PDB file of C-alpha atoms in Angstrom:
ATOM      1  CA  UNK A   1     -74.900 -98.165 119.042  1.00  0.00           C
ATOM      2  CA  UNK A   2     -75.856 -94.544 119.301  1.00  0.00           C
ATOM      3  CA  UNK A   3     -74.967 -92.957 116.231  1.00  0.00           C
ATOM      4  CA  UNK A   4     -76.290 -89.541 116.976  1.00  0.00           C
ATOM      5  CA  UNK A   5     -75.486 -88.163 119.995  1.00  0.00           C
ATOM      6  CA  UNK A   6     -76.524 -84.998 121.815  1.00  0.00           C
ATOM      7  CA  UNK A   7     -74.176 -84.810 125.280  1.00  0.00           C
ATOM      8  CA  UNK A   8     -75.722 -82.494 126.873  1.00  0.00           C
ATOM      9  CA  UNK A   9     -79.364 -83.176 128.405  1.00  0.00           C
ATOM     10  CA  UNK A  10     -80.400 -80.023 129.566  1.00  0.00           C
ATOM     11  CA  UNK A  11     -79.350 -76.105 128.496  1.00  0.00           C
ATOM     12  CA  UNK A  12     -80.864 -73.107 130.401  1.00  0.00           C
ATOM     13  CA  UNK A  13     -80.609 -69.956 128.851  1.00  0.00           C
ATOM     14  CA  UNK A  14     -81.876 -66.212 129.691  1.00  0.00           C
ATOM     15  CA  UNK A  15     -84.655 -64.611 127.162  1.00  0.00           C
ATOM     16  CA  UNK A  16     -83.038 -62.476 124.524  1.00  0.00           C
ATOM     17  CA  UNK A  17     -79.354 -64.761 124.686  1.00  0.00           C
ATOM     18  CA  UNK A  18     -77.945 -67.377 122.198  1.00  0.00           C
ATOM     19  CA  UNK A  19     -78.996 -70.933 122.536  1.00  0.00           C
ATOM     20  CA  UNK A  20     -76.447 -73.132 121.224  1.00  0.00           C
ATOM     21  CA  UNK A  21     -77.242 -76.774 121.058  1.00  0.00           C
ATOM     22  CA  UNK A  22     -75.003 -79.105 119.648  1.00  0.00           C
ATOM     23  CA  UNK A  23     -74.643 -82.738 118.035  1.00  0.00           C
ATOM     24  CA  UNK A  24     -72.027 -85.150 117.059  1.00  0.00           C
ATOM     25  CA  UNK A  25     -72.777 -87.737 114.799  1.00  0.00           C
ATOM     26  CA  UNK A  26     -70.287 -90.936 114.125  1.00  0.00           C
ATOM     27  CA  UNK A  27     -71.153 -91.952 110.355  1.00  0.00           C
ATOM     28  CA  UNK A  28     -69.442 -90.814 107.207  1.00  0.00           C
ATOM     29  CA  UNK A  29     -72.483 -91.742 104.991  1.00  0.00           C
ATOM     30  CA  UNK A  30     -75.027 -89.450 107.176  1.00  0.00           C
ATOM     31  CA  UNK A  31     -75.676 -86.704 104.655  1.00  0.00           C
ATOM     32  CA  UNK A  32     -78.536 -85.062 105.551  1.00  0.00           C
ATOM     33  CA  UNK A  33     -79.501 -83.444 108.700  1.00  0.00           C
ATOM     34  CA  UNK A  34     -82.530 -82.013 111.048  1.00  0.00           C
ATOM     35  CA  UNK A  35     -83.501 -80.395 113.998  1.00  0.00           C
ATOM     36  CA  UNK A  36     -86.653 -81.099 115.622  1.00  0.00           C
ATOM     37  CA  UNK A  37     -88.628 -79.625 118.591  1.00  0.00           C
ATOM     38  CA  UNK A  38     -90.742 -81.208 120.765  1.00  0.00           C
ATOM     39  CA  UNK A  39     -92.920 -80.061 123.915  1.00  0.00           C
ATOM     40  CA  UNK A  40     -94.292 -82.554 126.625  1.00  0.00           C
ATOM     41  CA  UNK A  41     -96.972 -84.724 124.920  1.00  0.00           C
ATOM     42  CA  UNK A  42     -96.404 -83.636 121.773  1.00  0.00           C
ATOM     43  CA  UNK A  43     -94.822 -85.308 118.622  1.00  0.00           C
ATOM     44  CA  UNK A  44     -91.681 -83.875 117.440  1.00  0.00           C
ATOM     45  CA  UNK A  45     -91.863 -80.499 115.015  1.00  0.00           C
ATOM     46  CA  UNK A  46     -89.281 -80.292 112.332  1.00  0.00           C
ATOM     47  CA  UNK A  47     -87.621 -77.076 112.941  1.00  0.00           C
ATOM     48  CA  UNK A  48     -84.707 -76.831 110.154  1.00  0.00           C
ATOM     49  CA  UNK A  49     -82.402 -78.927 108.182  1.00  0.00           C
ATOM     50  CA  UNK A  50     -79.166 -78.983 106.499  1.00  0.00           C
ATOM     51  CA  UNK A  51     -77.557 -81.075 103.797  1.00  0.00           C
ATOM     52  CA  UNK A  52     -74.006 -82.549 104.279  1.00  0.00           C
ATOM     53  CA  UNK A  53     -73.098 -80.023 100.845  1.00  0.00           C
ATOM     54  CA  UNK A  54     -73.307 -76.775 102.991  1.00  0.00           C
ATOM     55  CA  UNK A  55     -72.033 -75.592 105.933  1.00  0.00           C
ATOM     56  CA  UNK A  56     -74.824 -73.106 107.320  1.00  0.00           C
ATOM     57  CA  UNK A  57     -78.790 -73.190 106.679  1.00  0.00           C
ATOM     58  CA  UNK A  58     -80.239 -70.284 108.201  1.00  0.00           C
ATOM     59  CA  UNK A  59     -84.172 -69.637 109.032  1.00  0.00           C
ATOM     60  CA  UNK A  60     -85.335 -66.530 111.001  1.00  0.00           C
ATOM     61  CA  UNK A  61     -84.029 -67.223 114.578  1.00  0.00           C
ATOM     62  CA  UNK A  62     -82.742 -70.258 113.807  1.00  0.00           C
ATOM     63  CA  UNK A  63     -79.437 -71.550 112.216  1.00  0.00           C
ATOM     64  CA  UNK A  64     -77.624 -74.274 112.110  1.00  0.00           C
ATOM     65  CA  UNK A  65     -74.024 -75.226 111.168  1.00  0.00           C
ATOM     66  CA  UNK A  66     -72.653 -78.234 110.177  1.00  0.00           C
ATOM     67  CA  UNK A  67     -68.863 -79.293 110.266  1.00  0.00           C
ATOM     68  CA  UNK A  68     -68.331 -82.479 108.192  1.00  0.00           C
ATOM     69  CA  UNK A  69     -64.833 -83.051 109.346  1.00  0.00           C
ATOM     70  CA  UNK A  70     -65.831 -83.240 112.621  1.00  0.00           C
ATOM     71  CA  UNK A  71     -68.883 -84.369 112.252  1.00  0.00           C
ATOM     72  CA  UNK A  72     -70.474 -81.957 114.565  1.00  0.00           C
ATOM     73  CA  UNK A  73     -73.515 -79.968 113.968  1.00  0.00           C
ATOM     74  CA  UNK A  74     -74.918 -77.436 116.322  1.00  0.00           C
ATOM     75  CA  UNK A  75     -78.245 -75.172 116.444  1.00  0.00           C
ATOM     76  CA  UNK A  76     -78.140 -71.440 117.194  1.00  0.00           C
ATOM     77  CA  UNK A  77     -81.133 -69.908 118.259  1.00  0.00           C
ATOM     78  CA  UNK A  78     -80.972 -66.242 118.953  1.00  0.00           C
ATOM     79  CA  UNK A  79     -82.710 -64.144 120.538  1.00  0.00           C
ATOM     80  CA  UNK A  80     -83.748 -67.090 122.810  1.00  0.00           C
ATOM     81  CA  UNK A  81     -87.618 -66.615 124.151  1.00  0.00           C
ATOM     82  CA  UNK A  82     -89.436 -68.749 126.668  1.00  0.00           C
ATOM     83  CA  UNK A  83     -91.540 -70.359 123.932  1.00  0.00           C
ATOM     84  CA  UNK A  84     -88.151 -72.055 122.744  1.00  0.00           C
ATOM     85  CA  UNK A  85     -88.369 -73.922 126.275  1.00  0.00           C
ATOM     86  CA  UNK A  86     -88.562 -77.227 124.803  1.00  0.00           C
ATOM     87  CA  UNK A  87     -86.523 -80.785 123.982  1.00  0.00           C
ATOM     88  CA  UNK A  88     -84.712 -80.146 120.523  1.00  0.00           C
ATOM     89  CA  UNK A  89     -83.645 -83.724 118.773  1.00  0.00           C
ATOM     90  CA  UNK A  90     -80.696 -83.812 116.243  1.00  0.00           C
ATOM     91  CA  UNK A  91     -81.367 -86.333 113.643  1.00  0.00           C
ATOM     92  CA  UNK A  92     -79.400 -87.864 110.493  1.00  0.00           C
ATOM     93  CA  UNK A  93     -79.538 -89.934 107.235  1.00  0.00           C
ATOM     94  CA  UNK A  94     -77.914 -91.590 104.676  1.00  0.00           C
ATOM     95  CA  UNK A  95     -79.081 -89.640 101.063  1.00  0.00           C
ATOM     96  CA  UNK A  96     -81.329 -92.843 100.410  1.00  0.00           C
ATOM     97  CA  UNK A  97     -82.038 -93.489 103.805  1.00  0.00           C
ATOM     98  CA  UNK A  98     -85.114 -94.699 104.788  1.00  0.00           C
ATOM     99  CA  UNK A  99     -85.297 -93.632 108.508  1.00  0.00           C
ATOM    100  CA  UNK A 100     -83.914 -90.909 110.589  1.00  0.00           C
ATOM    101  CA  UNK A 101     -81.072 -91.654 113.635  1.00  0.00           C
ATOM    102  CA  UNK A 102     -81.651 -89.499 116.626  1.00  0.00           C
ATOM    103  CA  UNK A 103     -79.766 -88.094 119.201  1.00  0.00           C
ATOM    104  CA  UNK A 104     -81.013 -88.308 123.083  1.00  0.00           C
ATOM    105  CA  UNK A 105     -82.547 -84.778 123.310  1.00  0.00           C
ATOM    106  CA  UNK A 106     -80.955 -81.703 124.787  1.00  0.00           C
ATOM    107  CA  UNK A 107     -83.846 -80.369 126.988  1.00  0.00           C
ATOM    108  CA  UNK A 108     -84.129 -76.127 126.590  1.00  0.00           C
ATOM    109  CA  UNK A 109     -85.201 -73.615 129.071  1.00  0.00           C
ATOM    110  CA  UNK A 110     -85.131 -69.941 128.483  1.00  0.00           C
ATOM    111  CA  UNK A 111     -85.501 -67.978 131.664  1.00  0.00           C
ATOM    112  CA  UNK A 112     -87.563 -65.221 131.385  1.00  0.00           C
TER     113      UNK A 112
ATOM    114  CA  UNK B   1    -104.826 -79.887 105.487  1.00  0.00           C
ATOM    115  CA  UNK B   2    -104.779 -82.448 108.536  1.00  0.00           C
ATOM    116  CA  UNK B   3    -101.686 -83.581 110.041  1.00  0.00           C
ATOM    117  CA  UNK B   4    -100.596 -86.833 111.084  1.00  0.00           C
ATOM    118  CA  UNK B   5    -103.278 -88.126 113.217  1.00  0.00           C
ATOM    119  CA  UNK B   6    -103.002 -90.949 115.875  1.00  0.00           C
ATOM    120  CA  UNK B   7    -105.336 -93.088 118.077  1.00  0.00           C
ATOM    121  CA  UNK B   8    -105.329 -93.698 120.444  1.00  0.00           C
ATOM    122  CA  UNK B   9    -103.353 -91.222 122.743  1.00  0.00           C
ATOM    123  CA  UNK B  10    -103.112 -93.095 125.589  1.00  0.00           C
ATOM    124  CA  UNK B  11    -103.780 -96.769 125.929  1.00  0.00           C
ATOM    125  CA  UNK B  12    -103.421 -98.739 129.002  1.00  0.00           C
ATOM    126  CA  UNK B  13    -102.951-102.702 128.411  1.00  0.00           C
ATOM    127  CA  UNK B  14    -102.481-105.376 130.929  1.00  0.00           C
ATOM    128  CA  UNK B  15     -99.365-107.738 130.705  1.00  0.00           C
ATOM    129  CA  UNK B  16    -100.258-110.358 127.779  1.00  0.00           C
ATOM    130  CA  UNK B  17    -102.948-107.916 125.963  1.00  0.00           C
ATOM    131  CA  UNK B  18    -102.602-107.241 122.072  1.00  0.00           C
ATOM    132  CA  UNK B  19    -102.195-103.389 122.029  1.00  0.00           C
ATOM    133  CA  UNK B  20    -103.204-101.997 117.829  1.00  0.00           C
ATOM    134  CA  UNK B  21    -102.084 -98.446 117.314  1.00  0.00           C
ATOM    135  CA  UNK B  22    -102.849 -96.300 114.408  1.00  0.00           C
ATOM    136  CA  UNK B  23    -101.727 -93.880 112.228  1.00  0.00           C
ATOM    137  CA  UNK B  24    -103.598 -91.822 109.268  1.00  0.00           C
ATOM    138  CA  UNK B  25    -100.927 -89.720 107.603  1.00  0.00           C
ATOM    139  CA  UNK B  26    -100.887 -86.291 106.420  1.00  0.00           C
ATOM    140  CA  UNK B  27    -103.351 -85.948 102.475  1.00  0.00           C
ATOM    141  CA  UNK B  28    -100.782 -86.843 100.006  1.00  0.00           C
ATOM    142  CA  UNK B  29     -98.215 -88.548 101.841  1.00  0.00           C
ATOM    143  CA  UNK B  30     -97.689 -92.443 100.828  1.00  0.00           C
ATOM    144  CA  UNK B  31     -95.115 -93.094 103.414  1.00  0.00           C
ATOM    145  CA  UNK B  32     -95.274 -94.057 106.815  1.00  0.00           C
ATOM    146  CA  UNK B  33     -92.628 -94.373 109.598  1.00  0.00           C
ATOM    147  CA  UNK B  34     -92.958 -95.967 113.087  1.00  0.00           C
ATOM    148  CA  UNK B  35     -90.978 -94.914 115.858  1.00  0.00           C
ATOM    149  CA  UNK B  36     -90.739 -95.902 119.590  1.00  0.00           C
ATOM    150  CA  UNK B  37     -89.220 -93.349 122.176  1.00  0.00           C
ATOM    151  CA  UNK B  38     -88.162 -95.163 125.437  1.00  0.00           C
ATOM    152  CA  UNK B  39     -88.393 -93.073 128.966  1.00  0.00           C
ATOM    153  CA  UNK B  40     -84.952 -91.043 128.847  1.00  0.00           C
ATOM    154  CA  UNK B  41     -84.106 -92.111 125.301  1.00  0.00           C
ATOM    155  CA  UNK B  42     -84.229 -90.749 122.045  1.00  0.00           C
ATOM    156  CA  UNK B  43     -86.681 -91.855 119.046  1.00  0.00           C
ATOM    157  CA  UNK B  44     -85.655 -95.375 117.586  1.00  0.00           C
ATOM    158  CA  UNK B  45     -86.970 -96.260 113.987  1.00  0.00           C
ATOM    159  CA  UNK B  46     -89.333 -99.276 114.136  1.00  0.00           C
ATOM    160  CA  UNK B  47     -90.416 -99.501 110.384  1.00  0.00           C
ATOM    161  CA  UNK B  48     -90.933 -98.042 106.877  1.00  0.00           C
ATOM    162  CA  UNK B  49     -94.287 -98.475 104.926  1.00  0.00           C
ATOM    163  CA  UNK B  50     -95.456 -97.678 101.701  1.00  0.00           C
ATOM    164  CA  UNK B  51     -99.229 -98.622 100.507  1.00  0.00           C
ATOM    165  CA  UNK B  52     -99.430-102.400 100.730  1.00  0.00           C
ATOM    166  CA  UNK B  53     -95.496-102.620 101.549  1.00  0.00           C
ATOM    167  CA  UNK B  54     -93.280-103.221 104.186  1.00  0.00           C
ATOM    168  CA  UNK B  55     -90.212-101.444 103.328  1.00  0.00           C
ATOM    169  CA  UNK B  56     -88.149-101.635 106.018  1.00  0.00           C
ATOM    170  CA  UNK B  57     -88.754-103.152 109.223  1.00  0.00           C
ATOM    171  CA  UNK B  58     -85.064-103.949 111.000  1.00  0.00           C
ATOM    172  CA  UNK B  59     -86.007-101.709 113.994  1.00  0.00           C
ATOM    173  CA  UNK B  60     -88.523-104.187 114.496  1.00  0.00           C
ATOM    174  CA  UNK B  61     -88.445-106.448 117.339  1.00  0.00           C
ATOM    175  CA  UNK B  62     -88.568-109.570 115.605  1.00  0.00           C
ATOM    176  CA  UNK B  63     -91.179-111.203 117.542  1.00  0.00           C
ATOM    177  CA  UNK B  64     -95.007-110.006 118.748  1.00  0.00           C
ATOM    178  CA  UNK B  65     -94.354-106.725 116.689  1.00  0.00           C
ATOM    179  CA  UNK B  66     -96.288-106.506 113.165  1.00  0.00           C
ATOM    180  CA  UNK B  67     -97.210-103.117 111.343  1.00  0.00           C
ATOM    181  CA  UNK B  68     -99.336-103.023 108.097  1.00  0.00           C
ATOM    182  CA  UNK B  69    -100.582 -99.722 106.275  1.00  0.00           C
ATOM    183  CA  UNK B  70    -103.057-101.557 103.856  1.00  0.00           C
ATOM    184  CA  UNK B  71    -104.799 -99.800 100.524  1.00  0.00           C
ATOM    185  CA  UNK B  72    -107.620 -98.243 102.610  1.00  0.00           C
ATOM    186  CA  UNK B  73    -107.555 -97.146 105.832  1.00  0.00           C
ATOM    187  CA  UNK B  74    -104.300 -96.140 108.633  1.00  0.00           C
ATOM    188  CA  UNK B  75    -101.403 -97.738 109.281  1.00  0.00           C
ATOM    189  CA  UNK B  76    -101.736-100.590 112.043  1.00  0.00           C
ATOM    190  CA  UNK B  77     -98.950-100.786 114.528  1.00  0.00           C
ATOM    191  CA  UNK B  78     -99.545-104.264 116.166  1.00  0.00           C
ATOM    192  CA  UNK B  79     -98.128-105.776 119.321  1.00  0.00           C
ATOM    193  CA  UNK B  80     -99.353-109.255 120.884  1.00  0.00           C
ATOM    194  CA  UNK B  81     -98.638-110.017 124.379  1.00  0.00           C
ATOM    195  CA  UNK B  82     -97.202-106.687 125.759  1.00  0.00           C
ATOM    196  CA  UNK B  83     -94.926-106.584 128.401  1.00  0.00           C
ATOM    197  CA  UNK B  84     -93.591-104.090 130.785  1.00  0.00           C
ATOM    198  CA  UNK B  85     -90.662-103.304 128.380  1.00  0.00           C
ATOM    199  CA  UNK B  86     -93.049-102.245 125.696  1.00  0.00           C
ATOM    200  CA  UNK B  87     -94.186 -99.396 127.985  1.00  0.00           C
ATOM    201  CA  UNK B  88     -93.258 -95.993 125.509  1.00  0.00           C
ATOM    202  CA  UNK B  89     -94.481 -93.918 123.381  1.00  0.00           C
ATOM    203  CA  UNK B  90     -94.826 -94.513 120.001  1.00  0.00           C
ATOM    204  CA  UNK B  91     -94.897 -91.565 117.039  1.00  0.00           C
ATOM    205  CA  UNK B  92     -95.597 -92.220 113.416  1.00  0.00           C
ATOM    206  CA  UNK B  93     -94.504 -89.876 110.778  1.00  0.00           C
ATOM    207  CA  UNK B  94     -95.054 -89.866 107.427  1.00  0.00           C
ATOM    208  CA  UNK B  95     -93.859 -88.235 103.837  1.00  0.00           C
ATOM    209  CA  UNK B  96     -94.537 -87.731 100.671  1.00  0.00           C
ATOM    210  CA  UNK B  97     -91.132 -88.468  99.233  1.00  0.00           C
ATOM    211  CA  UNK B  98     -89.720 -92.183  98.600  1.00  0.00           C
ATOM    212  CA  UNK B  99     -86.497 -90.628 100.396  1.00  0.00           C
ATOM    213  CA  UNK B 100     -86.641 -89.431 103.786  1.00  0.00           C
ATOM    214  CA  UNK B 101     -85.282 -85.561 103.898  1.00  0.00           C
ATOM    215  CA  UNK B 102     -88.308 -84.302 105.831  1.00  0.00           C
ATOM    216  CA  UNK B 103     -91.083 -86.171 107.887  1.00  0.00           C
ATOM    217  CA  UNK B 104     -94.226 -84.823 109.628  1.00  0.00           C
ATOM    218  CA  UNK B 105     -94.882 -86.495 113.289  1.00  0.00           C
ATOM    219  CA  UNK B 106     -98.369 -87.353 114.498  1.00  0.00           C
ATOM    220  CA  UNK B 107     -98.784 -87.010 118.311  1.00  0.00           C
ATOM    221  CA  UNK B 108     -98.194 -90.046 119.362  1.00  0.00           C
ATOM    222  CA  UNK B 109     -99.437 -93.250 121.318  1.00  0.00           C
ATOM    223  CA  UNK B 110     -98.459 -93.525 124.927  1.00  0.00           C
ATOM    224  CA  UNK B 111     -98.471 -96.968 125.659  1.00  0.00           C
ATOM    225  CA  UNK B 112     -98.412 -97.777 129.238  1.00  0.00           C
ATOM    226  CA  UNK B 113     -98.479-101.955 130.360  1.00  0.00           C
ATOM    227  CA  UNK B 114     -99.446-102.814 133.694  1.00  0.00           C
TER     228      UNK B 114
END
């Protein structure tokens, strides 16, 4: 049962445009929520987080938005650079969670 | 200050070998978390440790998987008998807070069973 899902696998983007990457998530007790980066043969980089008590968390390029009635949370990154060419994982938890739920990965590529 | 570190990188086992991963986590941090990422799949959580403690292990498969992060010394991630469905990699993470809000990933173990 995935509980964090990211719909779209892959995003392509040109340098200097808005990456939007989004999430959906499917349970009401998730209250807490991250973004994480991750290049081939790497482990995944924590990027930015948000908790379920705001709507927007905001760090240099990076922001991300969260809409608890929908339970939808998306990741802005603007301007876009090749660098950002990576696979960016939405994950959730409970406030006394012990473990994070991920989403499948939406794979990034800014075109230079 | 180190971050998570894992050994090995890559380990090949044959079908029926015992394959022992391991994870030191960051200075500081008392809390380790295994997770498994599947080809095409996103990371699934395996199991929670503290010093000593299992804190949560129902990711776990309940059979030929065992993890330990004893007093001294990394955290063991233990599988007997691989198969060619344990093929993955394998990232621990770990945190200095009792609740999870922010975890630091090692580089992971790709395990590969032929």
């Amino acid at each position: 049962d995935q509980q964090v899902k990211q719909n779209s696998p892959s995003l392509s983007v040109q340098e200097g445009r808005i990456s939007i990457l989004n999430c959906d998530y499917t349970n009401s007790m998730f209250d807490y929520f991250l973004w994480y980066k991750k290049y081939p043969a790497e482990g995944p980089t924590f990027l930015i987080s948000i908790s379920s008590i705001k709507d927007k968390n905001e760090d240099g390029r990076f922001t991300v938005f969260l809409n608890k009635s929908a339970k939808h949370l998306s990741l802005h990154i603007v301007p876009s650079q090749p660098g950002d060419s990576a696979v960016y994982f939405c994950a959730a938890t409970p406030n006394t969670g012990n473990q994070f739920y991920f989403g499948t990965g939406t794979s990034l590529t800014v075109i230079p | 200050n180190a971050g998570v570190m894992q050994n090995p990188r890559h380990l090949v086992r044959r079908r029926g070998q015992e394959a022992r991963l391991r994870c030191s986590p960051m200075k500081g941090h008392s809390h380790v978390y295994w997770y498994r990422q599947l080809p095409e799949e996103g990371l699934k959580f395996m199991v929670y440790l503290q010093k000593e403690n299992i804190i949560d292990e129902s990711g776990m498969p309940k059979e030929r998987f065992s993890a330990e992060f004893p007093k001294e010394g990394p955290s063991i991630l233990r599988i007997q008998q691989v198969v060619r469905g344990d093929s993955a990699a394998y990232f621990c993470a770990s945190s200095p807070l009792k609740y999870v809000t922010e975890a630091f990933f090692g580089q992971g173990t790709r395990l590969t069973v032929v």
